[in-house]
Amino acid sequence: MVSTHDTPQHDIPSHDASEALAERIRRAEAEGTPLRIVGGDTKAFYGRNVQGEALSTREHRGITEYDPVELIVSVRTGTPLRELEAALAANGQMLPCEPPHFGEDATVGGMIATGLSGPRRPWAGSVRDFVLGTRVITRQGSEQRFGGQVMKNVAGYDLSRLMVGAQGTLGLLTEVSMKVLPLPGASRSLHLDMPLAEALVKLSEWGRQPLPITAAAWLDGALHLRLEGGPSSVAATAERLGGDELKPDFWAALNEQRLAFFAREDGRALWRLSLPHHTPVLELPGVADTDVLYDWAGAQRWLRSDLDAATLREVVSRAGGHATCWRGANGQPVDEPFTPLAPVLAKYHQNLKAELDPKGIFNPGRLYAAF
C-alpha cells in the first residue's frame, strides 16, 4: 500500500491549504459571490462560460492512498492526471476509463467534473463506473465524505456519483477514490479498409462474440480496431480479422483530438453525438460519410456540420441519443452546448441545485443557464 509518506512532499498540501479552500467557500456563501472552479483549465471549453471569481484546486494535490493489491487509489483532485497515470503504470495498472487530457495540465478533478471517457469506454466502463467515493467541500465550507461505506447525506443523494459530470456545480470536489485495473498483457491495433455500412455490420456481429476488442473507430474509409488481453487471444483474433498493423499511438491521437479530422478549418460546428449501440447511419441533410468519425463502435460519433441545433437534435433524439455542440461554427462557443433537458429532468436538476447550492456560488450556469 502507498501512503502519503511515499508521495513526493511537494504534492502533499498542508491542512492550511485545504482550510483555505473551505474558508474561501464560506466567504463566498456569506457574500453570495459566484466562484469559477479551476483545475488545469484544459477542458474550460466544455460547457457554458462561467462568470465568477477563480478558485484554483492546483495546490490541493497528491495521492493519499494507493493499494495495488486491492486495485484502489485515493487522490486529491488538484493532482495532475499524468502524475496519477504514471504512478499507476509503475505498478502495471491503469485508469480503465481512459480519460482524455486535452493538455499537459489536466487534473483529476477535471476528469471527474466532465466525466469524459476514452475509446475503451464501451468495453471497460465510464468514469462514473470506477468512482468509489469522494470528499467534497459543501457551501458551508465543511468537507464531507461520500460513497463507499459512508452514509449518504441528509438529502438522500449519493454525491460520489452525482459529482461525475456535474462540472463543479454541486460543490468543490477535493478527493476521489477510484477502482483501477491491471494493464493488458498484450495489445495490438489493426487497420481494415472497408466502407462504413460494412463496418457497422461487422461491429454488430463481433459485439456478440467474445473477442478482445477494446476500441473501435471508423473514419476515412477504414475500420480501426484495438485488441487487448492475453497474448494468445490477441494474436489469434488479429490473425482471424486480418487487416494491416496500425500504430498504437492512433488511439491517443483520437482520444486527445489530434487527428486531422478534428483540425479541419471548414467553418462548421463540431458535434458529439451519443447514441445507442448498433444505431445505423443517421439521415442528416448535407452530411457525407467523411463528415463523421465513428468512435465507441458507433455509439459516439463526431460530426462536422452546419445544420441548426434544433434539426440535428431532433434527428438524434428520435434515434434515442443526444447531441452536444463541442465547438460552434468557426470554433466559437455556443450559448447552449448541451441538449435541453426534458421538463421532469430539469425539475430534478433544479431541486438538486437548490438543495446543495441555493445561492448558486459553485460554477453557476456551467451546464444550463437556469442552474
Short mmCIF file of C-alpha atoms in Angstrom, two decimals:
data_model
loop_
_atom_site.label_atom_id
_atom_site.label_comp_id
_atom_site.label_asym_id
_atom_site.label_seq_id
_atom_site.Cartn_x
_atom_site.Cartn_y
_atom_site.Cartn_z
CA MET A 1 0.00 0.00 0.00
CA VAL A 2 1.21 3.51 -0.81
CA SER A 3 0.77 6.06 1.95
CA THR A 4 1.13 9.83 1.85
CA HIS A 5 4.71 9.36 3.02
CA ASP A 6 5.53 7.62 -0.27
CA THR A 7 4.32 10.58 -2.33
CA PRO A 8 6.68 13.49 -3.17
CA GLN A 9 6.41 16.09 -0.44
CA HIS A 10 5.65 18.97 -2.79
CA ASP A 11 2.47 17.07 -3.75
CA ILE A 12 1.20 16.95 -0.17
CA PRO A 13 -0.85 20.03 0.64
CA SER A 14 -0.96 21.10 4.26
CA HIS A 15 -4.12 21.32 6.31
CA ASP A 16 -3.83 25.08 5.81
CA ALA A 17 -4.20 24.70 2.03
CA SER A 18 -7.36 22.65 2.44
CA GLU A 19 -8.74 25.02 5.03
CA ALA A 20 -8.03 27.95 2.72
CA LEU A 21 -10.37 26.46 0.13
CA ALA A 22 -13.06 25.93 2.76
CA GLU A 23 -12.68 29.48 4.08
CA ARG A 24 -12.95 30.91 0.56
CA ILE A 25 -16.19 28.98 0.05
CA ARG A 26 -17.60 30.09 3.40
CA ARG A 27 -16.90 33.70 2.45
CA ALA A 28 -18.46 33.26 -1.00
CA GLU A 29 -21.57 31.70 0.55
CA ALA A 30 -21.92 34.55 3.03
CA GLU A 31 -21.47 37.20 0.36
CA GLY A 32 -23.31 35.39 -2.43
CA THR A 33 -20.20 35.59 -4.63
CA PRO A 34 -20.11 33.13 -7.56
CA LEU A 35 -16.99 31.00 -7.89
CA ARG A 36 -15.40 29.61 -11.05
CA ILE A 37 -13.63 26.39 -10.06
CA VAL A 38 -10.34 25.96 -11.92
CA GLY A 39 -8.03 22.95 -12.12
CA GLY A 40 -5.78 22.65 -15.15
CA ASP A 41 -8.34 24.55 -17.28
CA THR A 42 -7.73 22.17 -20.19
CA LYS A 43 -11.47 21.46 -20.50
CA ALA A 44 -12.71 25.00 -19.93
CA PHE A 45 -14.28 24.94 -23.41
CA TYR A 46 -16.63 22.11 -22.40
CA GLY A 47 -19.83 23.75 -21.19
CA ARG A 48 -21.12 27.28 -20.81
CA ASN A 49 -18.94 30.19 -19.78
CA VAL A 50 -18.91 30.88 -16.03
CA GLN A 51 -18.65 34.37 -14.59
CA GLY A 52 -17.13 34.29 -11.12
CA GLU A 53 -14.01 34.56 -9.01
CA ALA A 54 -11.47 31.88 -9.86
CA LEU A 55 -10.97 29.22 -7.19
CA SER A 56 -7.95 27.05 -8.03
CA THR A 57 -7.51 23.48 -6.81
CA ARG A 58 -3.95 23.07 -8.14
CA GLU A 59 -2.30 23.23 -4.70
CA HIS A 60 -4.59 20.53 -3.34
CA ARG A 61 -2.73 17.58 -4.84
CA GLY A 62 -1.14 14.22 -4.15
CA ILE A 63 -2.02 10.54 -3.88
CA THR A 64 -3.30 9.98 -0.36
CA GLU A 65 -3.64 6.18 -0.50
CA TYR A 66 -2.87 3.52 -3.07
CA ASP A 67 -3.28 -0.22 -2.65
CA PRO A 68 -2.14 -2.01 -5.84
CA VAL A 69 -3.30 -5.37 -4.45
CA GLU A 70 -6.85 -4.15 -3.84
CA LEU A 71 -6.78 -2.05 -7.05
CA ILE A 72 -7.87 1.11 -5.24
CA VAL A 73 -6.37 4.59 -5.31
CA SER A 74 -7.38 7.78 -3.48
CA VAL A 75 -6.09 11.06 -4.87
CA ARG A 76 -6.63 14.77 -4.36
CA THR A 77 -8.35 16.48 -7.25
CA GLY A 78 -5.67 19.08 -7.98
CA THR A 79 -3.26 16.26 -8.84
CA PRO A 80 -2.12 16.31 -12.49
CA LEU A 81 -3.75 13.42 -14.32
CA ARG A 82 -0.44 12.45 -15.92
CA GLU A 83 1.13 12.02 -12.46
CA LEU A 84 -1.63 9.69 -11.33
CA GLU A 85 -1.39 7.65 -14.51
CA ALA A 86 2.40 7.42 -14.16
CA ALA A 87 2.08 6.14 -10.58
CA LEU A 88 -0.42 3.51 -11.70
CA ALA A 89 1.68 2.47 -14.71
CA ALA A 90 4.69 1.96 -12.44
CA ASN A 91 2.61 -0.78 -10.77
CA GLY A 92 1.32 -2.22 -14.04
CA GLN A 93 -2.12 -0.62 -13.64
CA MET A 94 -4.29 2.00 -15.33
CA LEU A 95 -7.44 4.09 -15.26
CA PRO A 96 -9.67 1.82 -17.38
CA CYS A 97 -11.96 4.69 -18.42
CA GLU A 98 -9.04 6.16 -20.41
CA PRO A 99 -9.92 9.83 -19.74
CA PRO A 100 -8.74 12.45 -22.26
CA HIS A 101 -6.36 15.19 -21.07
CA PHE A 102 -6.57 17.93 -23.73
CA GLY A 103 -3.38 19.42 -22.30
CA GLU A 104 -0.41 18.78 -20.00
CA ASP A 105 -2.11 20.48 -17.04
CA ALA A 106 -5.21 18.26 -16.91
CA THR A 107 -6.16 17.34 -13.34
CA VAL A 108 -8.01 14.51 -11.64
CA GLY A 109 -10.75 16.97 -10.72
CA GLY A 110 -11.31 17.85 -14.35
CA MET A 111 -11.62 14.18 -15.21
CA ILE A 112 -14.37 13.74 -12.61
CA ALA A 113 -16.11 17.05 -13.30
CA THR A 114 -16.51 16.41 -17.02
CA GLY A 115 -16.92 12.64 -16.83
CA LEU A 116 -15.33 12.20 -20.26
CA SER A 117 -14.04 8.74 -21.18
CA GLY A 118 -11.82 7.44 -23.95
CA PRO A 119 -12.00 4.72 -26.65
CA ARG A 120 -12.13 1.87 -24.11
CA ARG A 121 -15.35 3.14 -22.51
CA PRO A 122 -17.92 0.71 -24.11
CA TRP A 123 -15.85 -2.31 -23.10
CA ALA A 124 -14.48 -1.21 -19.71
CA GLY A 125 -16.92 1.39 -18.37
CA SER A 126 -17.19 5.12 -17.81
CA VAL A 127 -15.52 7.39 -15.24
CA ARG A 128 -18.60 7.11 -13.04
CA ASP A 129 -18.38 3.32 -13.02
CA PHE A 130 -15.00 3.42 -11.25
CA VAL A 131 -15.69 6.10 -8.63
CA LEU A 132 -15.93 4.56 -5.15
CA GLY A 133 -16.14 7.67 -3.02
CA THR A 134 -15.39 11.38 -2.82
CA ARG A 135 -14.60 14.20 -0.45
CA VAL A 136 -16.49 17.42 -1.14
CA ILE A 137 -16.41 20.86 0.44
CA THR A 138 -20.02 21.98 0.70
CA ARG A 139 -21.37 25.53 0.57
CA GLN A 140 -20.99 25.77 4.36
CA GLY A 141 -17.25 25.19 3.97
CA SER A 142 -17.42 21.74 5.55
CA GLU A 143 -15.51 18.86 3.95
CA GLN A 144 -17.77 15.82 3.76
CA ARG A 145 -17.04 12.27 2.62
CA PHE A 146 -19.48 10.34 0.43
CA GLY A 147 -19.55 6.87 -1.10
CA GLY A 148 -18.05 3.57 -0.04
CA GLN A 149 -19.05 2.63 3.50
CA VAL A 150 -20.01 6.19 4.38
CA MET A 151 -23.67 7.11 4.71
CA LYS A 152 -25.39 9.31 2.16
CA ASN A 153 -26.02 12.92 3.07
CA VAL A 154 -29.27 14.04 4.66
CA ALA A 155 -30.82 14.91 1.32
CA GLY A 156 -30.54 11.26 0.28
CA TYR A 157 -28.20 11.87 -2.65
CA ASP A 158 -25.12 9.78 -3.47
CA LEU A 159 -22.80 12.68 -4.19
CA SER A 160 -19.90 10.42 -5.07
CA ARG A 161 -21.67 9.56 -8.33
CA LEU A 162 -23.52 12.84 -8.80
CA MET A 163 -20.24 14.77 -8.87
CA VAL A 164 -19.18 12.93 -12.04
CA GLY A 165 -20.17 15.14 -14.95
CA ALA A 166 -21.64 17.82 -12.70
CA GLN A 167 -18.96 20.29 -13.84
CA GLY A 168 -18.39 21.55 -10.32
CA THR A 169 -21.92 22.89 -9.92
CA LEU A 170 -22.75 20.99 -6.70
CA GLY A 171 -19.70 21.59 -4.52
CA LEU A 172 -15.92 21.61 -4.53
CA LEU A 173 -14.57 18.11 -5.12
CA THR A 174 -11.34 17.69 -3.14
CA GLU A 175 -10.56 13.97 -3.27
CA VAL A 176 -11.73 10.90 -5.13
CA SER A 177 -11.28 7.17 -4.56
CA MET A 178 -11.32 5.01 -7.66
CA LYS A 179 -11.07 1.43 -8.76
CA VAL A 180 -8.17 0.74 -11.14
CA LEU A 181 -7.33 -2.26 -13.32
CA PRO A 182 -4.18 -4.05 -14.50
CA LEU A 183 -2.64 -3.08 -17.81
CA PRO A 184 -3.44 -5.63 -20.55
CA GLY A 185 -0.93 -8.40 -21.12
CA ALA A 186 -0.83 -7.74 -24.86
CA SER A 187 -2.13 -5.08 -27.22
CA ARG A 188 -2.37 -4.88 -31.00
CA SER A 189 -4.11 -2.43 -33.32
CA LEU A 190 -5.48 -3.14 -36.80
CA HIS A 191 -6.45 -1.08 -39.86
CA LEU A 192 -9.10 -2.69 -42.08
CA ASP A 193 -10.18 -0.95 -45.29
CA MET A 194 -13.96 -1.22 -45.59
CA PRO A 195 -16.96 1.02 -46.27
CA LEU A 196 -18.97 2.40 -43.37
CA ALA A 197 -22.03 0.22 -43.88
CA GLU A 198 -19.93 -2.96 -43.79
CA ALA A 199 -18.00 -1.73 -40.76
CA LEU A 200 -21.20 -1.18 -38.77
CA VAL A 201 -22.45 -4.66 -39.67
CA LYS A 202 -19.12 -6.21 -38.67
CA LEU A 203 -19.04 -4.36 -35.36
CA SER A 204 -22.55 -5.55 -34.54
CA GLU A 205 -21.57 -9.11 -35.40
CA TRP A 206 -18.31 -9.02 -33.42
CA GLY A 207 -20.08 -7.43 -30.45
CA ARG A 208 -21.95 -10.71 -29.94
CA GLN A 209 -18.71 -12.69 -29.80
CA PRO A 210 -16.08 -12.99 -27.02
CA LEU A 211 -13.41 -11.06 -28.93
CA PRO A 212 -10.77 -8.99 -27.07
CA ILE A 213 -11.76 -5.71 -28.74
CA THR A 214 -11.24 -2.65 -26.54
CA ALA A 215 -11.53 0.15 -29.12
CA ALA A 216 -13.22 0.51 -32.49
CA ALA A 217 -13.38 3.59 -34.70
CA TRP A 218 -14.24 4.22 -38.35
CA LEU A 219 -13.00 7.12 -40.43
CA ASP A 220 -11.57 7.82 -43.86
CA GLY A 221 -12.87 4.58 -45.33
CA ALA A 222 -11.28 2.28 -42.77
CA LEU A 223 -12.17 0.50 -39.55
CA HIS A 224 -9.59 0.80 -36.77
CA LEU A 225 -9.54 -1.81 -34.00
CA ARG A 226 -7.60 -2.33 -30.80
CA LEU A 227 -7.23 -5.81 -29.35
CA GLU A 228 -6.13 -6.24 -25.73
CA GLY A 229 -5.85 -9.18 -23.36
CA GLY A 230 -3.84 -12.37 -23.16
CA PRO A 231 -1.09 -12.70 -25.82
CA SER A 232 -2.54 -15.86 -27.38
CA SER A 233 -6.06 -14.43 -27.57
CA VAL A 234 -4.86 -11.17 -29.12
CA ALA A 235 -2.66 -12.96 -31.67
CA ALA A 236 -5.40 -15.41 -32.69
CA THR A 237 -8.00 -12.65 -33.09
CA ALA A 238 -5.63 -10.47 -35.12
CA GLU A 239 -4.95 -13.38 -37.49
CA ARG A 240 -8.67 -14.07 -37.83
CA LEU A 241 -9.71 -10.47 -38.54
CA GLY A 242 -6.83 -9.65 -40.85
CA GLY A 243 -6.04 -6.12 -41.96
CA ASP A 244 -2.85 -4.12 -41.60
CA GLU A 245 -0.93 -3.17 -38.50
CA LEU A 246 -2.00 0.17 -37.02
CA LYS A 247 0.35 2.27 -34.93
CA PRO A 248 -0.88 2.12 -31.32
CA ASP A 249 -0.49 5.90 -30.89
CA PHE A 250 -3.58 6.27 -33.08
CA TRP A 251 -5.79 5.82 -30.02
CA ALA A 252 -4.11 8.58 -28.02
CA ALA A 253 -4.39 10.88 -31.05
CA LEU A 254 -8.10 10.05 -31.28
CA ASN A 255 -8.67 10.49 -27.56
CA GLU A 256 -6.84 13.82 -27.42
CA GLN A 257 -8.41 15.01 -30.70
CA ARG A 258 -5.11 15.38 -32.52
CA LEU A 259 -6.31 13.59 -35.66
CA ALA A 260 -6.69 15.59 -38.88
CA PHE A 261 -10.48 15.19 -38.63
CA PHE A 262 -10.56 17.50 -35.60
CA ALA A 263 -8.15 20.04 -37.11
CA ARG A 264 -10.23 20.85 -40.19
CA GLU A 265 -10.92 24.55 -40.63
CA ASP A 266 -14.09 24.45 -42.68
CA GLY A 267 -16.14 26.85 -40.55
CA ARG A 268 -18.59 24.17 -39.45
CA ALA A 269 -19.50 23.27 -35.88
CA LEU A 270 -18.16 20.10 -34.26
CA TRP A 271 -20.80 17.93 -32.58
CA ARG A 272 -20.52 14.96 -30.25
CA LEU A 273 -23.38 12.52 -30.74
CA SER A 274 -24.09 9.90 -28.09
CA LEU A 275 -26.23 7.08 -29.44
CA PRO A 276 -27.39 3.56 -28.54
CA HIS A 277 -25.16 0.75 -29.73
CA HIS A 278 -25.84 -0.53 -33.27
CA THR A 279 -27.58 2.68 -34.35
CA PRO A 280 -27.47 2.80 -38.17
CA VAL A 281 -26.23 5.76 -40.20
CA LEU A 282 -28.36 8.78 -39.37
CA GLU A 283 -30.20 10.54 -42.19
CA LEU A 284 -28.78 14.03 -41.86
CA PRO A 285 -29.16 16.55 -44.70
CA GLY A 286 -25.90 17.53 -46.34
CA VAL A 287 -23.76 15.16 -44.24
CA ALA A 288 -21.33 12.82 -46.00
CA ASP A 289 -19.52 9.82 -44.52
CA THR A 290 -16.32 11.89 -44.40
CA ASP A 291 -18.07 14.40 -42.10
CA VAL A 292 -18.45 11.80 -39.33
CA LEU A 293 -15.92 9.96 -37.17
CA TYR A 294 -17.40 6.85 -35.55
CA ASP A 295 -15.92 6.01 -32.13
CA TRP A 296 -17.04 3.54 -29.45
CA ALA A 297 -18.08 1.13 -32.25
CA GLY A 298 -20.53 3.80 -33.40
CA ALA A 299 -22.04 4.74 -30.03
CA GLN A 300 -20.09 8.02 -30.02
CA ARG A 301 -19.96 9.99 -33.26
CA TRP A 302 -18.09 13.18 -34.01
CA LEU A 303 -19.89 15.23 -36.64
CA ARG A 304 -18.85 18.30 -38.59
CA SER A 305 -21.99 20.05 -39.78
CA ASP A 306 -23.64 23.43 -40.31
CA LEU A 307 -27.10 22.04 -39.50
CA ASP A 308 -29.04 24.09 -36.97
CA ALA A 309 -29.10 22.70 -33.44
CA ALA A 310 -32.85 22.03 -33.34
CA THR A 311 -32.85 19.97 -36.55
CA LEU A 312 -29.81 17.92 -35.57
CA ARG A 313 -31.03 17.24 -32.05
CA GLU A 314 -34.44 16.16 -33.31
CA VAL A 315 -32.87 13.51 -35.56
CA VAL A 316 -30.53 12.29 -32.81
CA SER A 317 -33.34 12.26 -30.24
CA ARG A 318 -35.52 10.09 -32.49
CA ALA A 319 -32.63 7.62 -32.58
CA GLY A 320 -32.57 7.53 -28.77
CA GLY A 321 -29.48 9.70 -28.27
CA HIS A 322 -28.41 13.26 -27.57
CA ALA A 323 -26.11 15.82 -29.20
CA THR A 324 -23.56 18.16 -27.61
CA CYS A 325 -22.09 21.08 -29.51
CA TRP A 326 -18.38 20.61 -28.81
CA ARG A 327 -17.32 23.70 -30.76
CA GLY A 328 -19.52 26.16 -32.59
CA ALA A 329 -19.05 27.45 -36.13
CA ASN A 330 -15.50 28.72 -36.71
CA GLY A 331 -14.53 27.31 -33.32
CA GLN A 332 -16.70 29.74 -31.36
CA PRO A 333 -18.51 28.77 -28.13
CA VAL A 334 -22.29 28.47 -28.15
CA ASP A 335 -24.88 29.56 -25.60
CA GLU A 336 -26.43 26.13 -25.08
CA PRO A 337 -23.92 23.35 -25.86
CA PHE A 338 -25.89 20.58 -24.13
CA THR A 339 -29.21 19.07 -25.19
CA PRO A 340 -32.04 20.87 -23.36
CA LEU A 341 -33.46 18.78 -20.54
CA ALA A 342 -36.99 17.44 -20.55
CA PRO A 343 -39.19 19.32 -18.05
CA VAL A 344 -39.18 16.49 -15.49
CA LEU A 345 -35.38 16.12 -15.62
CA ALA A 346 -34.92 19.88 -15.47
CA LYS A 347 -37.02 19.98 -12.30
CA TYR A 348 -34.83 17.31 -10.67
CA HIS A 349 -31.69 19.25 -11.59
CA GLN A 350 -33.11 22.47 -10.22
CA ASN A 351 -34.20 20.82 -6.98
CA LEU A 352 -30.78 19.26 -6.51
CA LYS A 353 -29.01 22.57 -7.15
CA ALA A 354 -31.37 24.34 -4.75
CA GLU A 355 -30.68 21.74 -2.06
CA LEU A 356 -26.89 21.77 -2.34
CA ASP A 357 -26.14 25.27 -3.63
CA PRO A 358 -29.17 27.57 -3.12
CA LYS A 359 -27.16 30.77 -3.64
CA GLY A 360 -25.58 29.45 -6.83
CA ILE A 361 -21.95 30.02 -5.86
CA PHE A 362 -20.49 26.87 -7.50
CA ASN A 363 -19.87 27.30 -11.26
CA PRO A 364 -23.29 28.94 -11.85
CA GLY A 365 -24.68 28.36 -15.34
CA ARG A 366 -21.93 25.94 -16.33
CA LEU A 367 -24.36 23.28 -17.57
CA TYR A 368 -27.54 25.27 -18.18
CA ALA A 369 -28.43 28.92 -17.81
CA ALA A 370 -31.08 28.22 -15.15
CA PHE A 371 -28.62 26.40 -12.87
#
